[in-house]
mmCIF file of C-alpha atoms in Angstrom:
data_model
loop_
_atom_site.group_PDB
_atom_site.id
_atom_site.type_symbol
_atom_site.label_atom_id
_atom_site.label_comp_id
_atom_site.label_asym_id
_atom_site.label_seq_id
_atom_site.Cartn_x
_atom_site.Cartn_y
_atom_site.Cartn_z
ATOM 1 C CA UNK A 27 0.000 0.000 0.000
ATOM 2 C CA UNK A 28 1.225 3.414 -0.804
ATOM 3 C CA UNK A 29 -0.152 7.119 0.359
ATOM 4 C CA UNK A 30 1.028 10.111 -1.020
ATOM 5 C CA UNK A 31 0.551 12.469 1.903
ATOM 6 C CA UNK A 32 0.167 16.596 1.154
ATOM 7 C CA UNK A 33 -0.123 19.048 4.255
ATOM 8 C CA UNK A 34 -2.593 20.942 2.389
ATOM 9 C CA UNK A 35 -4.690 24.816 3.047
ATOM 10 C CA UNK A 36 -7.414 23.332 1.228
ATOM 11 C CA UNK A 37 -8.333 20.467 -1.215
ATOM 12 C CA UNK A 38 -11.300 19.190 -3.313
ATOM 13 C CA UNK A 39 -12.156 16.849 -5.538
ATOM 14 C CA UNK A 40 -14.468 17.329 -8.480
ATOM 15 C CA UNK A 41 -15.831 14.314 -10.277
ATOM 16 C CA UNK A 42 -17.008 14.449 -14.005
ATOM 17 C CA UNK A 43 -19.667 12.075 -15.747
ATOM 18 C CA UNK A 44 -20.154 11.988 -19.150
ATOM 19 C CA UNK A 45 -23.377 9.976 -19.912
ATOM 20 C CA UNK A 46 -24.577 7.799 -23.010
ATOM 21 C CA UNK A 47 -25.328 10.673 -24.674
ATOM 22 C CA UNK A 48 -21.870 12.550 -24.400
ATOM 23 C CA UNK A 49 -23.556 14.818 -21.748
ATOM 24 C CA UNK A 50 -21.018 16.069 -19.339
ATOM 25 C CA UNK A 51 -21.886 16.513 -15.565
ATOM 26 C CA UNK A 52 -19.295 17.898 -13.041
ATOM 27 C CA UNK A 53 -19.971 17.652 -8.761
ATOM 28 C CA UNK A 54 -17.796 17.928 -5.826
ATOM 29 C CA UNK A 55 -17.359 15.179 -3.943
ATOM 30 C CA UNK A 56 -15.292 16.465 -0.870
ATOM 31 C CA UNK A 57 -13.981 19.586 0.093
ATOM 32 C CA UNK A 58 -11.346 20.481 2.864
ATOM 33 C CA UNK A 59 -9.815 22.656 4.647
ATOM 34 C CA UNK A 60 -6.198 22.724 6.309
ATOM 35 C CA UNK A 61 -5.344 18.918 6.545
ATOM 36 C CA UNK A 62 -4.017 16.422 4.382
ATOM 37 C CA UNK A 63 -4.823 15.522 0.860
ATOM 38 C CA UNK A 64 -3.723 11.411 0.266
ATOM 39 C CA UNK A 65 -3.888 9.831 -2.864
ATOM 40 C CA UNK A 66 -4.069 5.866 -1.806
ATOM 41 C CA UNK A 67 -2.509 2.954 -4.205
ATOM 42 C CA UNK A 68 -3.927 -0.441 -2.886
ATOM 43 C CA UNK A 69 -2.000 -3.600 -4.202
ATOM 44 C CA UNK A 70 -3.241 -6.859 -4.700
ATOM 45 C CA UNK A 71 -1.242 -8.075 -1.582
ATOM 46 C CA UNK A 72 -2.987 -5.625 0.942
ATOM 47 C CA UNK A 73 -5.443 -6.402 3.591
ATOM 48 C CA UNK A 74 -7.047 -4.519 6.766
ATOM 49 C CA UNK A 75 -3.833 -4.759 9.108
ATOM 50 C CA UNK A 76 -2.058 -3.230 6.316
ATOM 51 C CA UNK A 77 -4.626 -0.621 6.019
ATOM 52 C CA UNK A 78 -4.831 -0.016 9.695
ATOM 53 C CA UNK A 79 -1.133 0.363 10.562
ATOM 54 C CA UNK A 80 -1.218 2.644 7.050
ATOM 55 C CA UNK A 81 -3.929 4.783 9.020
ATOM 56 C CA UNK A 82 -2.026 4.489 12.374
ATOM 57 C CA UNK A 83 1.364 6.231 10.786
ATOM 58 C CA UNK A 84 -0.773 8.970 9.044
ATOM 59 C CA UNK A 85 -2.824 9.909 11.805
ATOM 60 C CA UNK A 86 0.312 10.084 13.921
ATOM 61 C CA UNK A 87 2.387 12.213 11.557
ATOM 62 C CA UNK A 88 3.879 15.389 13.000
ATOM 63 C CA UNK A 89 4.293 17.276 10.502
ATOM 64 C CA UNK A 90 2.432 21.083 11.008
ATOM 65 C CA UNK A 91 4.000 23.502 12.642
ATOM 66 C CA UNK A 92 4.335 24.829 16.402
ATOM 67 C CA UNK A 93 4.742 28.216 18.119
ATOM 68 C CA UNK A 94 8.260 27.411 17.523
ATOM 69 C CA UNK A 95 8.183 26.897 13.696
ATOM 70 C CA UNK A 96 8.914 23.068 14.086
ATOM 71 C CA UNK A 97 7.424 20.624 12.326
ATOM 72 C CA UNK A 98 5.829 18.922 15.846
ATOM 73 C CA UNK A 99 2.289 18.955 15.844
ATOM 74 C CA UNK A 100 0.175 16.113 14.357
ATOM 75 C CA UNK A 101 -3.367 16.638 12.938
ATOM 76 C CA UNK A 102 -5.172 16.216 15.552
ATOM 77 C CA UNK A 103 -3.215 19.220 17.235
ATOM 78 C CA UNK A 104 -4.055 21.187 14.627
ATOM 79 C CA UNK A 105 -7.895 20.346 13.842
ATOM 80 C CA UNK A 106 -7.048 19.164 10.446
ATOM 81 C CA UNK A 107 -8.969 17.371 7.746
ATOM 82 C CA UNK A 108 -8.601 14.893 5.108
ATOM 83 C CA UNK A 109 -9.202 14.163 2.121
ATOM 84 C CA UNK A 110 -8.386 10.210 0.970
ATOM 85 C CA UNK A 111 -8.268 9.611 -2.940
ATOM 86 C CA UNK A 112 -8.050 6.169 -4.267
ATOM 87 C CA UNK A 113 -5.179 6.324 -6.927
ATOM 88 C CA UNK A 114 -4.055 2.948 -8.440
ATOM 89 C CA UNK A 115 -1.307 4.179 -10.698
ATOM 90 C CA UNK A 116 0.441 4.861 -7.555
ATOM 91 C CA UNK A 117 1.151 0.806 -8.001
ATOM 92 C CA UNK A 118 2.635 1.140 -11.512
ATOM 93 C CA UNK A 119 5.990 -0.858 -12.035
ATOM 94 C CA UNK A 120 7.911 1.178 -14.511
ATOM 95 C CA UNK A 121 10.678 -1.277 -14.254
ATOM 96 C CA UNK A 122 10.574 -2.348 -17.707
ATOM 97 C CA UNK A 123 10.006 -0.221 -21.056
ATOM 98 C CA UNK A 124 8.145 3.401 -21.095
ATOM 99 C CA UNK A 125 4.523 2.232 -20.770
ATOM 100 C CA UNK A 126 3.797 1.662 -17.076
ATOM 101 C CA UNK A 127 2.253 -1.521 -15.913
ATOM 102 C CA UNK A 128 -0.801 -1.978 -12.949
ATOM 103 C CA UNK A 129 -0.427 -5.657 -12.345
ATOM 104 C CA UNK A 130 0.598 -5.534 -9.009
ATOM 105 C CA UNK A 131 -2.904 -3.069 -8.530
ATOM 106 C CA UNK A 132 -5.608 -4.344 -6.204
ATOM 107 C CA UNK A 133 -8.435 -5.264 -8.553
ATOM 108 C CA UNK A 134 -11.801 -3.120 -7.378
ATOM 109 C CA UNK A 135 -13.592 -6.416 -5.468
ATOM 110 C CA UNK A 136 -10.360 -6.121 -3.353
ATOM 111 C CA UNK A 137 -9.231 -2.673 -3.131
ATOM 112 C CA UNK A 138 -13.143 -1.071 -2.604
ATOM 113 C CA UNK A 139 -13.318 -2.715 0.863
ATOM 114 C CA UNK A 140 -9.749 -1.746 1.714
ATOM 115 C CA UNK A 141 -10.108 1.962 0.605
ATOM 116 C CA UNK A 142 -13.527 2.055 2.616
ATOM 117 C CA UNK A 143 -12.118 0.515 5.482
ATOM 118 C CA UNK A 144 -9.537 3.251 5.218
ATOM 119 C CA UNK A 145 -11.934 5.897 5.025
ATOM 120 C CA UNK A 146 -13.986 4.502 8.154
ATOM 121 C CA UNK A 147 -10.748 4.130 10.387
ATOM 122 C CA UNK A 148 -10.163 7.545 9.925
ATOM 123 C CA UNK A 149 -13.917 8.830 10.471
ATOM 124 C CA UNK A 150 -14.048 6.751 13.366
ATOM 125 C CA UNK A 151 -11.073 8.263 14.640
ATOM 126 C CA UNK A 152 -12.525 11.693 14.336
ATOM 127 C CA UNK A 153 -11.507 13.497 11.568
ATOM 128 C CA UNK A 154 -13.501 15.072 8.933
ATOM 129 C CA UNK A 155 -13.104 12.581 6.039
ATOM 130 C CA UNK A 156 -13.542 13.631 3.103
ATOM 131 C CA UNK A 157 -13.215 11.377 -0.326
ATOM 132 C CA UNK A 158 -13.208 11.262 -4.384
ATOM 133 C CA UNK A 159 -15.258 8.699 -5.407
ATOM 134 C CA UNK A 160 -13.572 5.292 -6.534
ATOM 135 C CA UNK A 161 -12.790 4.443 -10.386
ATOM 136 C CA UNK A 162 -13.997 7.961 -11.206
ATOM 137 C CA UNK A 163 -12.947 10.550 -13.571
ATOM 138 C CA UNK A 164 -11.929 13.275 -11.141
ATOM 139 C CA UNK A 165 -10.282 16.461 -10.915
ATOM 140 C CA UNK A 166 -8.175 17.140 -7.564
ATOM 141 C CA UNK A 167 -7.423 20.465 -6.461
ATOM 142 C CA UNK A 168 -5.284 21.266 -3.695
ATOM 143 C CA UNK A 169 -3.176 24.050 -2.024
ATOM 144 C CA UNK A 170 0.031 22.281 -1.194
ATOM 145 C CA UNK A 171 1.305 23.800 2.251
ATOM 146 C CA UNK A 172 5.071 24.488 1.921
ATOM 147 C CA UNK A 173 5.074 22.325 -0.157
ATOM 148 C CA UNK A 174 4.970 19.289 1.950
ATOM 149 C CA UNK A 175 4.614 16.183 0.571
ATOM 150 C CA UNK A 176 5.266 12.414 2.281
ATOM 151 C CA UNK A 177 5.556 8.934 0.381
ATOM 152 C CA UNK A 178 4.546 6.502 2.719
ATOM 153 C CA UNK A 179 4.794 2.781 1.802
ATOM 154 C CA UNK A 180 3.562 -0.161 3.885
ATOM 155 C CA UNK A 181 6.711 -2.198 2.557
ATOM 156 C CA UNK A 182 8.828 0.795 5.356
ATOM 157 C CA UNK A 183 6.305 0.143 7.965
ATOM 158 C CA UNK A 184 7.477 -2.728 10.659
ATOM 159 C CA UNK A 185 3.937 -5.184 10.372
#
């Protein structure tokens, strides 16, 4: 499992359907405020302890400032948000040739209940959750604070 973590001012996500017709409809799915934007890659190999430890590490960054101009206080300390965005291509092996490959991707029966578990953990932990929509066409927009931006991977994490 991978997250892409942002310490954002504000993010959204706007989703776009186009229908049979070639009608095009646009609506925002979540909106934040100061917090974290993270775009989630689920592999085939990932389950719920995976996912929870995943949620465990970003709840517990520290990585806002304090009075002091350190980067010390988590999100909690802060009143943050988030925003969680399913990304697969965040699982692309680009070992071999130029065209990237999403084998190693969690297929949707496998990565839906992960990513919603995800999602849950981090409601249930208190946080305004916010969320794109899964599989969908969407546009993210965010306001990158610092910029300050945080790979992690569940293959660093101790499990």
């Amino acid at each position: 499992m991978k997250f892409v973590i942002q310490r954002v001012l504000e993010g959204k996500t706007t989703i776009i359907e186009t229908d049979d017709a070639g009608n095009r409809t646009e609506y925002v799915s979540g909106q934040i405020g100061k917090g974290f934007v993270v775009f989630c890659g689920i592999l085939e190999s990932d389950n719920t302890q995976i996912a929870d430890k995943m949620v465990q590490k970003l709840l517990s960054m520290r990585i806002f400032e304090d009075e002091n101009g350190k980067t010390n206080l988590d999100l909690k300390s802060v009143g943050g948000e988030l925003m969680i965005v399913s990304q697969f291509t965040l699982c692309a092996d680009v070992s071999h040739g130029n065209r990237p490959s999403f084998i190693s991707a969690a297929k949707p029966d496998v990565a839906i209940p992960i990513y919603e578990h995800i999602i849950d953990e981090c409601k249930n932990s208190g946080f305004n959750t916010q969320t794109g929509v899964f599989g969908a066409d969407m546009r993210v927009e965010i306001v990158n604070d610092g910029p300050f931006t945080i790979i992690l991977d569940s293959n660093d994490l101790k499990i």
